[in-house]
Amino acid sequence: MNKIADMLGADLKGKVCLVRMDHNVVKNGSIKDTMRIDATIPTLIHIYRKGGLPVLMTHIGRPFDKKTGIINISEGDSVLPVVQYLENKFQLRGLIPDCRAEGSSGITDLSPIGKAVQALKKGKVDFVYLPNTRWFKGEEAKDERADIFAQGLAAFADVYINDAFGSWQAHSSTYNIAQFLPSYAGLLMQKEIANLNKVFEPKRPFLAIVAGAKFDTKIGPLSSLIKIADKLILGGVIYNAYLCSKYQLQIEGVTNEDMEAANKFIKDSKDYLDKIVELPIIVENTGIEKRQGTRELDIKTLQPGTKLNYVLDMSAENFARDEIKKVFLEAGTIFVNAVMGYTALYPEGSMAMYSLIDKCSNAVKLFGGGDTIQDFKEYLPGIFAKAQNDPSYYFFTGGGAILDAIQQGSPYGMKPVQMIMRAEG
Ligand code: 3PG
Ligand code: MG
């Protein structure tokens, strides 16, 4: 049996602790929501408590263009707002090493990191925060460059701590690095995994709710989830594509790829399809710019071959129906990785669903996905504020990470997590 290496068991005194965070919360130079930073503060506190010297790092956005191999360095993707937030909120002095990139292949000269770590050791600053990890050459490389970058980073540190549950992709700073330093799981990482286990060993009945703008990225996790869950509710383009496939409808915005994925999902999951709870009333809109020509339609009344405009929400009425309410109110676990529609125009379906979930006082309620939580907070601030201190709720800092774990069949299946496991005994 392997178990996760807990940072609390590590000797950190006087040691430089290289900590991978998922502080990917900056959009165009400002912080959208601090939740993911706040969630990592316990790790930072315990590093200080144990006398460690923190060197933090995160990725921001997607500056690496996979097609061209070009790394686009723009101020809008800088870690500066995160550093300023930590400085202001906790009265700490931070330092970002002045690493410069040459051309478009990213940062190669790591020597400014060495200088910054010296300042940290001398007590001139309280933490170092590396530039956006995706600005460095090698971070997303699939060849030996990933190890070269990781070795370069490891040279400045004594231990590596991964607290970036949301950064599930196996990159140099989440994966390769752990080969070169004693490596541990941060406290947030451990908490997220403990809660993820509630999906794998759910209190039953287990109701899973998944939606999304593209079907193809979610087909793998969905095919695994339908096996674990007792009931599955779909929303967004995923549901639209499922409806098109099952009822031979044509819905605007559903692409051929979405249809292929839906057909495959229905075929692969044929033994489990009766677990899907179909929301009968869909909301059709003429375009996607503004609310216009809205119609609420019952899917059961539509003839095969019917063409529909954009379907942008599930009607709030679905969640007032006894047969649907029953599914929620009887659930022992509710896992939500979804908003029900295009909330910028139609938040009503998601609001009605989240309000209903809040009434499920006996259920374990697990929410994942940045947009899901953001919308919950924006549209139902009162319920959200209360939920944050309610132990029956848990808000994951990752969305893709959870789906990846579900697809792997275990929280320990995620590649970066495998690197911080130790043989027991
Ligand atoms: C996120 O925001 O979903 C995580 O930080 C992961 O980002 P990525 O999908 O760009 O790897
Ligand atoms: Mg994401």
Coordinates of C-alpha atoms and ligand atoms in Angstrom, one line a residue:
M1 CA 0.0 0.0 0.0
N2 CA 1.2 3.5 -0.8
K3 CA 0.2 6.5 1.2
I4 CA 0.5 10.2 0.6
A5 CA 3.6 11.9 2.0
D6 CA 2.3 14.4 4.5
M7 CA 4.2 17.7 4.7
L8 CA 3.5 17.8 8.5
G9 CA 5.8 14.8 8.9
A10 CA 8.7 16.5 7.2
D11 CA 11.6 18.3 8.8
L12 CA 11.4 21.8 7.2
K13 CA 13.6 23.8 9.7
G14 CA 15.8 26.2 7.8
K15 CA 14.9 24.4 4.5
V16 CA 13.9 26.1 1.3
C17 CA 10.4 24.7 0.4
L18 CA 9.5 24.9 -3.2
V19 CA 5.7 24.9 -3.2
R20 CA 3.5 24.4 -6.2
M21 CA 0.2 26.1 -5.8
D22 CA -2.8 26.4 -8.1
H23 CA -3.2 30.2 -7.8
N24 CA -4.5 30.4 -11.3
V25 CA -6.9 33.1 -10.4
V26 CA -5.6 36.1 -12.4
K27 CA -7.5 37.2 -15.5
N28 CA -6.1 40.2 -17.5
G29 CA -4.0 41.4 -14.5
S30 CA -6.6 41.2 -11.8
I31 CA -7.8 38.6 -9.4
K32 CA -11.2 37.2 -10.2
D33 CA -11.7 35.3 -6.9
T34 CA -9.3 34.7 -4.0
M35 CA -10.8 31.4 -2.9
R36 CA -8.0 29.3 -4.4
I37 CA -5.3 31.4 -2.7
D38 CA -7.1 31.4 0.6
A39 CA -7.4 27.7 0.5
T40 CA -3.6 27.3 0.5
I41 CA -2.9 29.6 3.5
P42 CA -2.8 26.6 6.0
T43 CA 0.1 25.2 4.1
L44 CA 1.9 28.5 4.2
I45 CA 1.3 28.9 7.9
H46 CA 2.6 25.4 8.7
I47 CA 5.8 26.0 6.6
Y48 CA 6.5 29.1 8.7
R49 CA 5.6 27.2 11.9
K50 CA 8.1 24.5 11.1
G51 CA 10.8 27.1 10.3
G52 CA 10.7 26.6 6.5
L53 CA 11.5 29.2 3.8
P54 CA 8.8 29.2 1.2
V55 CA 9.4 29.6 -2.5
L56 CA 6.0 29.6 -4.2
M57 CA 5.0 29.0 -7.7
T58 CA 1.8 28.7 -9.9
H59 CA 0.8 28.7 -13.5
I60 CA -1.6 31.5 -14.7
G61 CA -3.6 31.1 -17.8
R62 CA -2.4 29.2 -20.9
P63 CA 0.5 31.2 -22.3
F64 CA 2.0 28.2 -24.1
D65 CA 0.6 27.7 -27.6
K66 CA 0.7 24.0 -28.2
K67 CA 0.4 24.3 -31.9
T68 CA 3.3 26.8 -32.5
G69 CA 5.3 26.0 -29.4
I70 CA 5.5 29.8 -28.7
I71 CA 5.3 31.0 -25.1
N72 CA 3.4 34.3 -25.0
I73 CA 4.6 36.3 -22.0
S74 CA 2.1 39.1 -21.2
E75 CA 1.7 41.2 -18.0
G76 CA -1.9 40.0 -17.8
D77 CA -0.7 36.6 -16.9
S78 CA 1.8 37.7 -14.2
V79 CA 1.8 36.4 -10.6
L80 CA 2.1 40.0 -9.4
P81 CA -1.5 40.4 -8.2
V82 CA -1.2 37.2 -6.2
V83 CA 2.0 38.4 -4.6
Q84 CA 0.4 41.7 -3.7
Y85 CA -2.6 40.0 -2.3
L86 CA -0.4 37.8 0.0
E87 CA 1.6 40.9 1.0
N88 CA -1.4 43.0 1.9
K89 CA -3.4 40.4 3.6
F90 CA -0.7 38.8 5.7
Q91 CA 1.8 41.7 6.1
L92 CA 4.5 39.7 4.4
R93 CA 7.3 40.8 2.1
G94 CA 7.4 38.9 -1.2
L95 CA 9.9 38.9 -4.0
I96 CA 9.5 37.8 -7.6
P97 CA 12.8 36.9 -9.2
D98 CA 13.6 39.1 -12.2
C99 CA 13.7 36.3 -14.8
R100 CA 13.8 37.4 -18.4
A101 CA 12.8 35.4 -21.5
E102 CA 14.7 35.5 -24.7
G103 CA 12.5 35.4 -27.8
S104 CA 9.4 33.3 -27.7
S105 CA 10.7 30.1 -26.2
G106 CA 10.3 31.1 -22.6
I107 CA 12.6 31.8 -19.7
T108 CA 15.9 29.7 -19.7
D109 CA 18.1 31.7 -17.3
L110 CA 17.2 30.6 -13.7
S111 CA 20.0 32.5 -12.0
P112 CA 17.7 35.3 -10.7
I113 CA 15.9 32.7 -8.7
G114 CA 19.2 31.9 -6.9
K115 CA 19.6 35.6 -6.0
A116 CA 16.0 35.8 -4.7
V117 CA 16.5 32.6 -2.6
Q118 CA 19.6 34.2 -1.0
A119 CA 17.5 37.3 0.0
L120 CA 15.0 34.8 1.5
K121 CA 17.7 33.0 3.5
K122 CA 19.1 36.3 4.8
G123 CA 15.6 37.3 6.0
K124 CA 15.3 40.3 3.6
V125 CA 12.0 38.9 2.3
D126 CA 9.4 36.5 3.8
F127 CA 8.7 34.5 0.6
V128 CA 9.8 34.2 -3.0
Y129 CA 7.2 33.8 -5.7
L130 CA 8.5 32.5 -9.0
P131 CA 7.2 34.0 -12.3
N132 CA 4.3 32.1 -14.0
T133 CA 5.6 28.5 -14.3
R134 CA 4.3 28.4 -17.9
W135 CA 6.6 31.2 -18.9
F136 CA 9.6 28.8 -18.4
K137 CA 11.0 26.8 -21.1
G138 CA 10.3 23.1 -20.4
E139 CA 7.3 23.5 -18.1
E140 CA 4.9 21.9 -20.6
A141 CA 7.6 20.0 -22.7
K142 CA 7.0 16.3 -23.4
D143 CA 10.7 15.5 -23.7
E144 CA 13.9 15.9 -21.7
R145 CA 13.4 19.7 -21.4
A146 CA 10.8 19.0 -18.7
D147 CA 13.5 17.3 -16.6
I148 CA 16.1 20.0 -17.3
F149 CA 13.7 22.7 -16.1
A150 CA 12.8 20.6 -13.0
Q151 CA 16.4 19.9 -12.1
G152 CA 17.2 23.6 -12.5
L153 CA 14.4 24.5 -10.0
A154 CA 15.4 21.7 -7.6
A155 CA 18.9 23.1 -7.4
F156 CA 17.5 26.1 -5.4
A157 CA 15.4 24.1 -2.9
D158 CA 15.6 21.4 -0.2
V159 CA 12.0 20.0 -0.4
Y160 CA 9.1 20.1 -2.8
I161 CA 5.5 20.4 -1.6
N162 CA 2.6 20.0 -4.0
D163 CA -0.5 21.9 -2.9
A164 CA -1.9 22.4 -6.4
F165 CA -4.8 19.9 -6.5
G166 CA -6.4 21.9 -9.4
S167 CA -3.2 21.7 -11.5
W168 CA -3.7 18.1 -12.4
Q169 CA -1.8 18.1 -15.7
A170 CA 1.6 16.4 -15.5
H171 CA 3.9 19.3 -16.1
S172 CA 7.5 20.0 -15.0
S173 CA 6.5 21.9 -11.9
T174 CA 3.7 19.4 -10.9
Y175 CA 5.3 16.2 -11.9
N176 CA 9.0 16.0 -13.0
I177 CA 10.2 18.1 -10.1
A178 CA 9.2 15.4 -7.6
Q179 CA 12.0 13.1 -8.9
F180 CA 14.6 15.6 -7.8
L181 CA 13.6 16.6 -4.3
P182 CA 12.0 14.9 -1.2
S183 CA 8.4 15.5 -2.0
Y184 CA 5.3 16.0 0.1
A185 CA 1.6 16.8 -0.2
G186 CA 0.4 20.2 1.0
L187 CA -2.5 20.4 3.4
L188 CA -5.0 21.6 0.7
M189 CA -4.0 18.7 -1.5
Q190 CA -4.7 16.3 1.4
K191 CA -8.0 17.9 2.2
E192 CA -9.2 17.7 -1.5
I193 CA -8.2 14.1 -1.8
A194 CA -10.1 13.2 1.5
N195 CA -13.2 14.9 0.0
L196 CA -12.7 13.3 -3.3
N197 CA -12.9 9.9 -1.6
K198 CA -16.5 10.8 -0.8
V199 CA -17.2 10.6 -4.5
F200 CA -15.6 7.1 -4.7
E201 CA -17.2 5.8 -1.5
P202 CA -20.4 7.8 -1.5
K203 CA -23.2 7.8 1.0
R204 CA -26.0 6.5 -1.2
P205 CA -28.0 7.2 -3.2
F206 CA -25.4 9.2 -5.0
L207 CA -26.6 11.9 -7.4
A208 CA -24.0 13.3 -9.9
I209 CA -24.7 16.4 -11.9
V210 CA -22.4 17.2 -14.8
A211 CA -22.6 19.9 -17.5
G212 CA -20.3 21.6 -19.8
A213 CA -19.7 23.6 -23.0
K214 CA -18.0 20.7 -24.8
F215 CA -18.8 17.0 -24.7
D216 CA -15.6 15.5 -25.9
T217 CA -13.5 16.6 -22.9
K218 CA -15.9 15.1 -20.5
I219 CA -16.9 11.8 -22.2
G220 CA -14.2 9.7 -20.4
P221 CA -15.0 11.0 -16.8
L222 CA -18.7 10.8 -17.5
S223 CA -18.5 7.2 -18.7
S224 CA -16.8 6.3 -15.3
L225 CA -19.1 8.5 -13.2
I226 CA -22.3 6.9 -14.5
K227 CA -21.0 3.6 -13.2
I228 CA -20.4 4.9 -9.7
A229 CA -23.5 7.1 -9.4
D230 CA -27.0 6.0 -8.7
K231 CA -28.5 8.9 -10.6
L232 CA -27.0 11.3 -13.2
I233 CA -28.3 14.7 -14.4
L234 CA -26.8 16.3 -17.4
G235 CA -26.8 20.0 -18.4
G236 CA -25.3 22.4 -20.9
V237 CA -24.1 21.3 -24.3
I238 CA -23.5 17.8 -23.0
Y239 CA -27.3 17.5 -22.3
N240 CA -28.2 19.1 -25.6
A241 CA -26.0 16.6 -27.5
Y242 CA -27.4 13.7 -25.5
L243 CA -31.0 14.9 -26.3
C244 CA -30.1 15.2 -30.0
S245 CA -28.8 11.7 -30.1
K246 CA -31.5 10.1 -28.1
Y247 CA -34.5 11.9 -29.6
Q248 CA -33.1 12.7 -33.0
L249 CA -33.3 16.5 -32.5
Q250 CA -31.1 19.2 -34.0
I251 CA -30.0 21.9 -31.6
E252 CA -28.1 25.0 -32.7
G253 CA -24.5 25.1 -31.3
V254 CA -24.2 21.3 -30.9
T255 CA -21.2 20.4 -33.1
N256 CA -20.5 17.2 -35.0
E257 CA -17.8 16.4 -32.4
D258 CA -20.3 16.8 -29.6
M259 CA -22.7 14.5 -31.4
E260 CA -19.9 11.9 -31.9
A261 CA -19.1 12.1 -28.2
A262 CA -22.8 11.8 -27.3
N263 CA -23.3 8.7 -29.5
K264 CA -20.2 7.1 -28.1
F265 CA -21.3 7.8 -24.5
I266 CA -24.7 6.4 -25.1
K267 CA -23.2 3.3 -26.7
D268 CA -20.5 2.7 -24.0
S269 CA -23.0 3.4 -21.2
K270 CA -25.9 1.4 -22.5
D271 CA -26.2 -0.7 -19.4
Y272 CA -26.4 2.3 -17.2
L273 CA -28.6 4.8 -19.1
D274 CA -31.6 4.3 -16.9
K275 CA -29.6 6.2 -14.2
I276 CA -30.0 9.4 -16.2
V277 CA -32.7 11.6 -14.9
E278 CA -33.8 13.8 -17.8
L279 CA -34.9 17.3 -17.0
P280 CA -37.9 17.6 -19.2
I281 CA -38.3 21.4 -19.7
I282 CA -35.6 23.1 -21.8
V283 CA -35.2 26.8 -22.5
E284 CA -34.7 27.8 -26.2
N285 CA -33.3 31.2 -27.3
T286 CA -32.9 32.6 -30.8
G287 CA -29.2 33.7 -30.4
I288 CA -26.5 33.8 -27.8
E289 CA -26.0 37.6 -27.6
K290 CA -29.2 38.5 -25.7
R291 CA -32.4 37.0 -24.5
Q292 CA -34.8 36.9 -27.4
G293 CA -37.6 34.6 -28.6
T294 CA -37.4 32.5 -25.4
R295 CA -39.5 29.4 -25.4
E296 CA -39.8 26.7 -22.8
L297 CA -40.3 23.3 -24.4
D298 CA -41.1 19.9 -23.0
I299 CA -38.7 17.4 -24.6
K300 CA -41.4 14.7 -24.5
T301 CA -43.6 16.7 -27.0
L302 CA -40.9 17.1 -29.7
Q303 CA -41.1 15.0 -32.8
P304 CA -38.0 13.3 -34.2
G305 CA -36.3 15.6 -36.7
T306 CA -37.3 18.8 -34.8
K307 CA -34.8 21.7 -35.3
L308 CA -34.3 24.0 -32.3
N309 CA -32.4 27.2 -31.8
Y310 CA -29.8 27.5 -29.0
V311 CA -30.9 25.7 -25.8
L312 CA -29.4 27.8 -23.1
D313 CA -30.9 26.7 -19.8
M314 CA -33.0 24.1 -18.0
S315 CA -36.2 25.7 -16.9
A316 CA -36.5 26.4 -13.1
E317 CA -39.8 24.6 -13.3
N318 CA -37.9 21.3 -13.6
F319 CA -36.8 21.7 -10.0
A320 CA -40.3 22.3 -8.7
R321 CA -41.6 19.0 -10.1
D322 CA -42.2 16.3 -7.5
E323 CA -40.4 13.5 -9.4
I324 CA -37.2 15.6 -9.8
K325 CA -37.3 17.1 -6.3
K326 CA -37.6 13.5 -4.9
V327 CA -34.3 12.6 -6.6
F328 CA -32.5 15.5 -4.9
L329 CA -34.1 15.2 -1.5
E330 CA -33.5 11.4 -1.2
A331 CA -29.8 11.7 -2.2
G332 CA -27.1 10.9 0.4
T333 CA -24.4 12.5 -1.8
I334 CA -24.7 15.2 -4.4
F335 CA -21.7 16.0 -6.6
V336 CA -22.1 19.0 -8.8
N337 CA -19.7 19.9 -11.6
A338 CA -22.0 22.0 -13.6
V339 CA -24.0 25.1 -14.2
M340 CA -27.2 24.2 -15.9
G341 CA -26.9 26.6 -18.8
Y342 CA -25.4 29.8 -20.2
T343 CA -25.6 31.7 -17.0
A344 CA -24.6 35.1 -18.4
L345 CA -28.1 35.1 -20.1
Y346 CA -30.0 32.5 -18.1
P347 CA -29.0 31.9 -14.5
E348 CA -32.5 30.8 -13.5
G349 CA -32.0 27.1 -14.0
S350 CA -28.8 26.9 -12.0
M351 CA -30.2 29.1 -9.3
A352 CA -33.2 26.9 -8.9
M353 CA -31.1 23.8 -8.8
Y354 CA -28.6 25.1 -6.3
S355 CA -31.5 26.3 -4.1
L356 CA -33.0 22.9 -4.2
I357 CA -29.6 21.3 -3.3
D358 CA -29.4 23.6 -0.3
K359 CA -32.6 22.1 1.0
C360 CA -31.0 18.6 1.0
S361 CA -29.8 19.0 4.5
N362 CA -28.8 15.4 5.0
A363 CA -26.8 15.0 1.8
V364 CA -23.0 15.4 1.5
K365 CA -22.8 18.3 -1.1
L366 CA -19.7 18.4 -3.2
F367 CA -19.1 21.2 -5.7
G368 CA -16.3 21.4 -8.2
G369 CA -15.3 23.6 -11.1
G370 CA -14.3 27.2 -11.1
D371 CA -17.4 28.5 -13.0
T372 CA -19.8 26.4 -11.0
I373 CA -18.6 27.9 -7.7
Q374 CA -18.3 31.4 -9.2
D375 CA -21.8 31.4 -10.4
F376 CA -23.1 30.0 -7.1
K377 CA -21.4 32.8 -5.3
E378 CA -22.6 35.5 -7.8
Y379 CA -26.2 34.4 -8.1
L380 CA -27.0 33.1 -4.7
P381 CA -24.6 35.0 -2.4
G382 CA -26.7 34.4 0.8
I383 CA -26.9 30.6 0.4
F384 CA -23.2 30.5 -0.7
A385 CA -22.0 32.4 2.4
K386 CA -23.9 30.1 4.7
A387 CA -22.7 27.0 2.7
Q388 CA -19.1 27.9 3.2
N389 CA -19.4 27.3 6.9
D390 CA -21.7 24.3 6.6
P391 CA -19.8 21.0 7.0
S392 CA -22.2 19.2 4.7
Y393 CA -20.8 21.3 1.8
Y394 CA -17.4 21.0 0.2
F395 CA -16.1 23.3 -2.5
F396 CA -13.2 21.8 -4.5
T397 CA -10.6 24.2 -5.9
G398 CA -10.3 22.1 -9.1
G399 CA -12.8 21.1 -11.7
G400 CA -10.7 19.3 -14.4
A401 CA -8.8 17.6 -11.6
I402 CA -11.8 15.9 -10.2
L403 CA -12.9 14.7 -13.5
D404 CA -9.4 13.4 -14.2
A405 CA -9.4 11.5 -10.9
I406 CA -12.9 10.0 -11.6
Q407 CA -11.7 8.9 -15.0
Q408 CA -8.6 7.3 -13.4
G409 CA -10.9 5.6 -10.9
S410 CA -9.1 7.0 -7.8
P411 CA -7.8 10.3 -6.4
Y412 CA -4.4 8.6 -6.3
G413 CA -4.5 8.0 -10.0
M414 CA -3.7 11.6 -10.9
K415 CA -0.1 11.7 -12.2
P416 CA 1.1 14.6 -9.9
V417 CA -0.4 12.8 -6.9
Q418 CA 1.4 9.6 -7.7
M419 CA 4.7 11.5 -7.4
I420 CA 4.0 12.4 -3.8
M421 CA 3.1 8.8 -2.6
R422 CA 5.4 6.7 -0.5
A423 CA 5.5 3.0 0.1
E424 CA 4.1 2.4 3.6
G425 CA 5.9 0.6 6.3
Ligands
3PG1 C1 -7.8 25.6 -13.7 O1 -7.9 26.8 -13.6 O2 -8.7 24.8 -14.1 C2 -6.5 25.0 -13.2 O3 -5.7 25.9 -12.7 C3 -5.9 24.2 -14.3 O4 -5.6 25.0 -15.4 P1 -5.3 24.3 -16.8 O5 -6.6 23.7 -17.2 O6 -4.9 25.4 -17.7 O7 -4.2 23.3 -16.7
MG2 MG -9.7 24.6 -16.1

